[in-house]
mmCIF file of C-alpha atoms and ligand atoms in Angstrom:
data_model
loop_
_atom_site.group_PDB
_atom_site.id
_atom_site.type_symbol
_atom_site.label_atom_id
_atom_site.label_comp_id
_atom_site.label_asym_id
_atom_site.label_seq_id
_atom_site.Cartn_x
_atom_site.Cartn_y
_atom_site.Cartn_z
ATOM 1 C CA MET A 1085 -24.803 -29.938 14.687
ATOM 2 C CA LYS A 1086 -21.829 -31.482 14.840
ATOM 3 C CA PRO A 1087 -20.823 -33.855 11.694
ATOM 4 C CA VAL A 1088 -22.018 -37.671 11.079
ATOM 5 C CA TYR A 1089 -18.898 -39.213 11.104
ATOM 6 C CA VAL A 1090 -18.417 -41.563 7.677
ATOM 7 C CA LEU A 1091 -15.866 -43.489 8.989
ATOM 8 C CA ASN A 1092 -14.245 -46.626 6.469
ATOM 9 C CA GLY A 1093 -12.157 -49.273 7.391
ATOM 10 C CA PRO A 1094 -9.436 -51.614 5.656
ATOM 11 C CA ASN A 1095 -8.713 -51.964 1.955
ATOM 12 C CA LEU A 1096 -11.447 -49.229 0.764
ATOM 13 C CA ASN A 1097 -8.852 -46.936 0.561
ATOM 14 C CA LEU A 1098 -8.456 -49.312 -3.075
ATOM 15 C CA LEU A 1099 -11.740 -48.442 -4.014
ATOM 16 C CA GLY A 1100 -12.235 -48.324 -8.063
ATOM 17 C CA LEU A 1101 -9.134 -50.146 -8.389
ATOM 18 C CA ARG A 1102 -9.486 -53.527 -5.874
ATOM 19 C CA GLU A 1103 -12.242 -56.094 -7.628
ATOM 20 C CA PRO A 1104 -14.532 -53.213 -9.784
ATOM 21 C CA ALA A 1105 -16.940 -56.143 -10.900
ATOM 22 C CA ILE A 1106 -17.885 -55.911 -6.978
ATOM 23 C CA TYR A 1107 -17.151 -52.900 -5.710
ATOM 24 C CA GLY A 1108 -17.420 -50.774 -9.123
ATOM 25 C CA SER A 1109 -15.255 -47.980 -10.871
ATOM 26 C CA ALA A 1110 -15.958 -45.297 -8.017
ATOM 27 C CA THR A 1111 -12.617 -44.117 -5.837
ATOM 28 C CA LEU A 1112 -12.954 -43.613 -2.076
ATOM 29 C CA LYS A 1113 -12.681 -39.406 -3.054
ATOM 30 C CA ASP A 1114 -15.713 -40.455 -5.669
ATOM 31 C CA VAL A 1115 -17.888 -41.646 -2.977
ATOM 32 C CA GLU A 1116 -16.410 -38.686 -0.266
ATOM 33 C CA ALA A 1117 -17.921 -36.221 -2.766
ATOM 34 C CA LEU A 1118 -20.727 -38.003 -3.233
ATOM 35 C CA CYS A 1119 -21.304 -37.881 0.606
ATOM 36 C CA ARG A 1120 -20.649 -34.177 0.693
ATOM 37 C CA ALA A 1121 -22.940 -33.542 -2.103
ATOM 38 C CA HIS A 1122 -25.709 -35.535 -0.509
ATOM 39 C CA VAL A 1123 -25.428 -33.883 2.782
ATOM 40 C CA ALA A 1124 -25.527 -30.759 2.091
ATOM 41 C CA THR A 1125 -29.084 -30.853 0.014
ATOM 42 C CA LEU A 1126 -29.856 -32.500 4.128
ATOM 43 C CA GLY A 1127 -28.255 -29.547 5.751
ATOM 44 C CA LEU A 1128 -25.564 -31.901 7.386
ATOM 45 C CA ALA A 1129 -21.636 -31.945 7.517
ATOM 46 C CA ILE A 1130 -19.580 -34.555 7.965
ATOM 47 C CA GLU A 1131 -16.126 -35.782 8.499
ATOM 48 C CA PHE A 1132 -14.962 -38.266 6.029
ATOM 49 C CA ARG A 1133 -12.215 -40.877 7.284
ATOM 50 C CA GLN A 1134 -10.536 -44.395 5.957
ATOM 51 C CA SER A 1135 -7.550 -46.162 8.109
ATOM 52 C CA ASN A 1136 -6.712 -50.364 7.106
ATOM 53 C CA HIS A 1137 -6.088 -50.476 11.148
ATOM 54 C CA GLU A 1138 -8.687 -51.379 13.527
ATOM 55 C CA GLY A 1139 -7.345 -49.883 16.858
ATOM 56 C CA GLU A 1140 -7.514 -46.201 15.024
ATOM 57 C CA LEU A 1141 -11.434 -47.172 13.845
ATOM 58 C CA VAL A 1142 -12.255 -47.433 17.047
ATOM 59 C CA SER A 1143 -10.576 -44.372 18.587
ATOM 60 C CA TRP A 1144 -12.384 -42.795 15.920
ATOM 61 C CA ILE A 1145 -15.956 -44.134 17.305
ATOM 62 C CA HIS A 1146 -14.539 -42.766 20.834
ATOM 63 C CA GLU A 1147 -13.557 -39.761 19.225
ATOM 64 C CA ALA A 1148 -17.687 -39.594 17.699
ATOM 65 C CA ARG A 1149 -19.057 -39.853 21.457
ATOM 66 C CA GLU A 1150 -18.127 -36.087 22.032
ATOM 67 C CA LYS A 1151 -17.227 -34.743 18.175
ATOM 68 C CA ALA A 1152 -20.354 -36.288 16.175
ATOM 69 C CA SER A 1153 -24.090 -36.672 15.743
ATOM 70 C CA GLY A 1154 -23.919 -39.949 14.554
ATOM 71 C CA ILE A 1155 -21.832 -42.340 12.724
ATOM 72 C CA ALA A 1156 -22.158 -44.111 9.434
ATOM 73 C CA ILE A 1157 -19.655 -46.750 9.301
ATOM 74 C CA ASN A 1158 -18.334 -49.097 6.093
ATOM 75 C CA ALA A 1159 -15.783 -51.572 8.107
ATOM 76 C CA GLY A 1160 -14.889 -53.351 6.056
ATOM 77 C CA ALA A 1161 -13.858 -57.145 6.673
ATOM 78 C CA TYR A 1162 -13.792 -55.978 10.088
ATOM 79 C CA THR A 1163 -17.789 -56.219 10.099
ATOM 80 C CA HIS A 1164 -17.534 -59.716 9.782
ATOM 81 C CA THR A 1165 -14.578 -60.061 12.410
ATOM 82 C CA SER A 1166 -14.512 -57.417 15.337
ATOM 83 C CA VAL A 1167 -15.636 -57.246 18.458
ATOM 84 C CA ALA A 1168 -13.896 -54.418 19.171
ATOM 85 C CA LEU A 1169 -16.222 -52.513 16.901
ATOM 86 C CA HIS A 1170 -19.132 -53.810 18.163
ATOM 87 C CA ASP A 1171 -17.852 -52.845 21.755
ATOM 88 C CA ALA A 1172 -16.916 -49.668 20.375
ATOM 89 C CA LEU A 1173 -20.254 -48.635 18.939
ATOM 90 C CA LYS A 1174 -22.653 -50.701 22.069
ATOM 91 C CA ALA A 1175 -20.393 -47.353 24.068
ATOM 92 C CA VAL A 1176 -21.215 -44.660 21.673
ATOM 93 C CA ASP A 1177 -25.001 -43.525 22.278
ATOM 94 C CA LEU A 1178 -25.594 -42.133 18.773
ATOM 95 C CA PRO A 1179 -27.592 -43.154 15.773
ATOM 96 C CA SER A 1180 -25.525 -45.678 13.985
ATOM 97 C CA VAL A 1181 -25.706 -47.025 10.555
ATOM 98 C CA GLU A 1182 -23.227 -50.044 9.223
ATOM 99 C CA LEU A 1183 -23.500 -49.913 5.678
ATOM 100 C CA HIS A 1184 -22.128 -51.613 2.163
ATOM 101 C CA LEU A 1185 -21.169 -51.433 -0.968
ATOM 102 C CA SER A 1186 -22.038 -54.866 -1.969
ATOM 103 C CA ASN A 1187 -24.468 -57.162 -0.946
ATOM 104 C CA VAL A 1188 -22.849 -58.670 1.364
ATOM 105 C CA HIS A 1189 -25.276 -62.369 1.635
ATOM 106 C CA LYS A 1190 -25.151 -62.333 -1.835
ATOM 107 C CA ARG A 1191 -21.292 -63.224 -1.261
ATOM 108 C CA GLU A 1192 -19.294 -66.075 0.595
ATOM 109 C CA ALA A 1193 -20.106 -67.271 3.949
ATOM 110 C CA PHE A 1194 -18.402 -65.875 6.170
ATOM 111 C CA ARG A 1195 -19.923 -62.395 4.960
ATOM 112 C CA HIS A 1196 -22.974 -63.441 5.507
ATOM 113 C CA THR A 1197 -22.531 -62.750 9.769
ATOM 114 C CA SER A 1198 -21.666 -58.981 10.868
ATOM 115 C CA LEU A 1199 -20.733 -58.136 13.935
ATOM 116 C CA LEU A 1200 -21.852 -54.964 14.369
ATOM 117 C CA ALA A 1201 -25.350 -55.498 13.000
ATOM 118 C CA PRO A 1202 -26.301 -55.657 16.719
ATOM 119 C CA ALA A 1203 -24.251 -52.525 18.250
ATOM 120 C CA VAL A 1204 -25.884 -49.997 15.508
ATOM 121 C CA SER A 1205 -28.889 -49.117 14.742
ATOM 122 C CA GLY A 1206 -29.534 -50.342 11.275
ATOM 123 C CA VAL A 1207 -27.489 -51.647 7.641
ATOM 124 C CA ILE A 1208 -27.911 -51.038 4.444
ATOM 125 C CA CYS A 1209 -26.067 -53.040 2.230
ATOM 126 C CA GLY A 1210 -26.055 -53.950 -1.691
ATOM 127 C CA PHE A 1211 -26.588 -50.243 -3.664
ATOM 128 C CA GLY A 1212 -22.848 -49.495 -4.746
ATOM 129 C CA SER A 1213 -21.912 -45.738 -4.074
ATOM 130 C CA ASP A 1214 -25.796 -44.994 -3.602
ATOM 131 C CA SER A 1215 -25.619 -47.301 -0.022
ATOM 132 C CA TYR A 1216 -23.437 -44.186 1.450
ATOM 133 C CA VAL A 1217 -26.742 -41.840 0.280
ATOM 134 C CA LEU A 1218 -28.834 -43.979 1.943
ATOM 135 C CA ALA A 1219 -26.775 -44.198 5.116
ATOM 136 C CA LEU A 1220 -26.734 -40.481 5.420
ATOM 137 C CA THR A 1221 -30.159 -39.958 4.154
ATOM 138 C CA ALA A 1222 -31.519 -42.620 7.428
ATOM 139 C CA LEU A 1223 -28.691 -41.118 10.349
ATOM 140 C CA HIS A 1224 -30.996 -37.351 8.815
ATOM 141 C CA SER A 1225 -33.978 -38.805 9.994
ATOM 142 C CA LEU A 1226 -32.619 -40.464 12.939
ATOM 143 C CA ILE A 1227 -30.990 -37.527 14.460
ATOM 144 C CA SER A 1228 -34.105 -34.875 13.553
ATOM 145 C CA ALA A 1229 -35.950 -37.399 14.987
ATOM 146 C CA ASN A 1230 -33.365 -37.226 17.893
ATOM 147 C CA LYS A 1231 -33.632 -41.179 18.142
ATOM 148 C CA LYS A 1232 -30.995 -43.709 18.312
ATOM 149 C CA GLY A 1233 -33.035 -46.457 16.190
HETATM 150 C C1 DQA B 33 -17.494 -54.145 1.915
HETATM 151 C C2 DQA B 33 -18.448 -56.047 2.106
HETATM 152 C C3 DQA B 33 -17.278 -56.433 3.000
HETATM 153 O O1 DQA B 33 -17.045 -57.687 3.567
HETATM 154 C C4 DQA B 33 -15.338 -56.500 2.404
HETATM 155 O O2 DQA B 33 -14.957 -57.197 3.247
HETATM 156 C C5 DQA B 33 -15.240 -55.361 2.203
HETATM 157 C C6 DQA B 33 -16.112 -54.358 1.583
HETATM 158 C C7 DQA B 33 -18.933 -53.668 1.536
HETATM 159 O O3 DQA B 33 -18.433 -52.086 1.216
HETATM 160 O O4 DQA B 33 -19.748 -54.191 0.322
HETATM 161 O O5 DQA B 33 -14.006 -54.845 2.115
HETATM 162 O O6 DQA B 33 -18.188 -53.957 3.357
#
């Protein structure tokens, strides 16, 4: 079975150091380990990546068309700005989940809009590192049911 791509956008390399009151003390490596432990229980494999560059994220979504069974994406601030990521996700006929550590709807108004939400199967936010676990569980259900959501 093809892996699920878990894609992380800008500034998420600083997880654990960056605004811990909002994003928690776990590092991105810790989040990756949590994801790997969780997918082992589901019988899924993951490809876990982070980039600060919008175009690189677009290219990884294109790559996922052939190589992945689904996409979980925390696009960070690009969530709120990127038509390119919206279009890339629309171009990929795969189950996909947008996720966020924080509850973006409780925060500044500019975080209340997601350009990605209309292009994905569903959205999970506000559960810290567990947002990744929940996103992978949701993707597993969609993939098992052979649905895009
Ligand atoms: C985030 C929320 C975004 O608004 C923010 O720009 C991030 C992280 C989250 O995981 O809570 O970088 O995606």
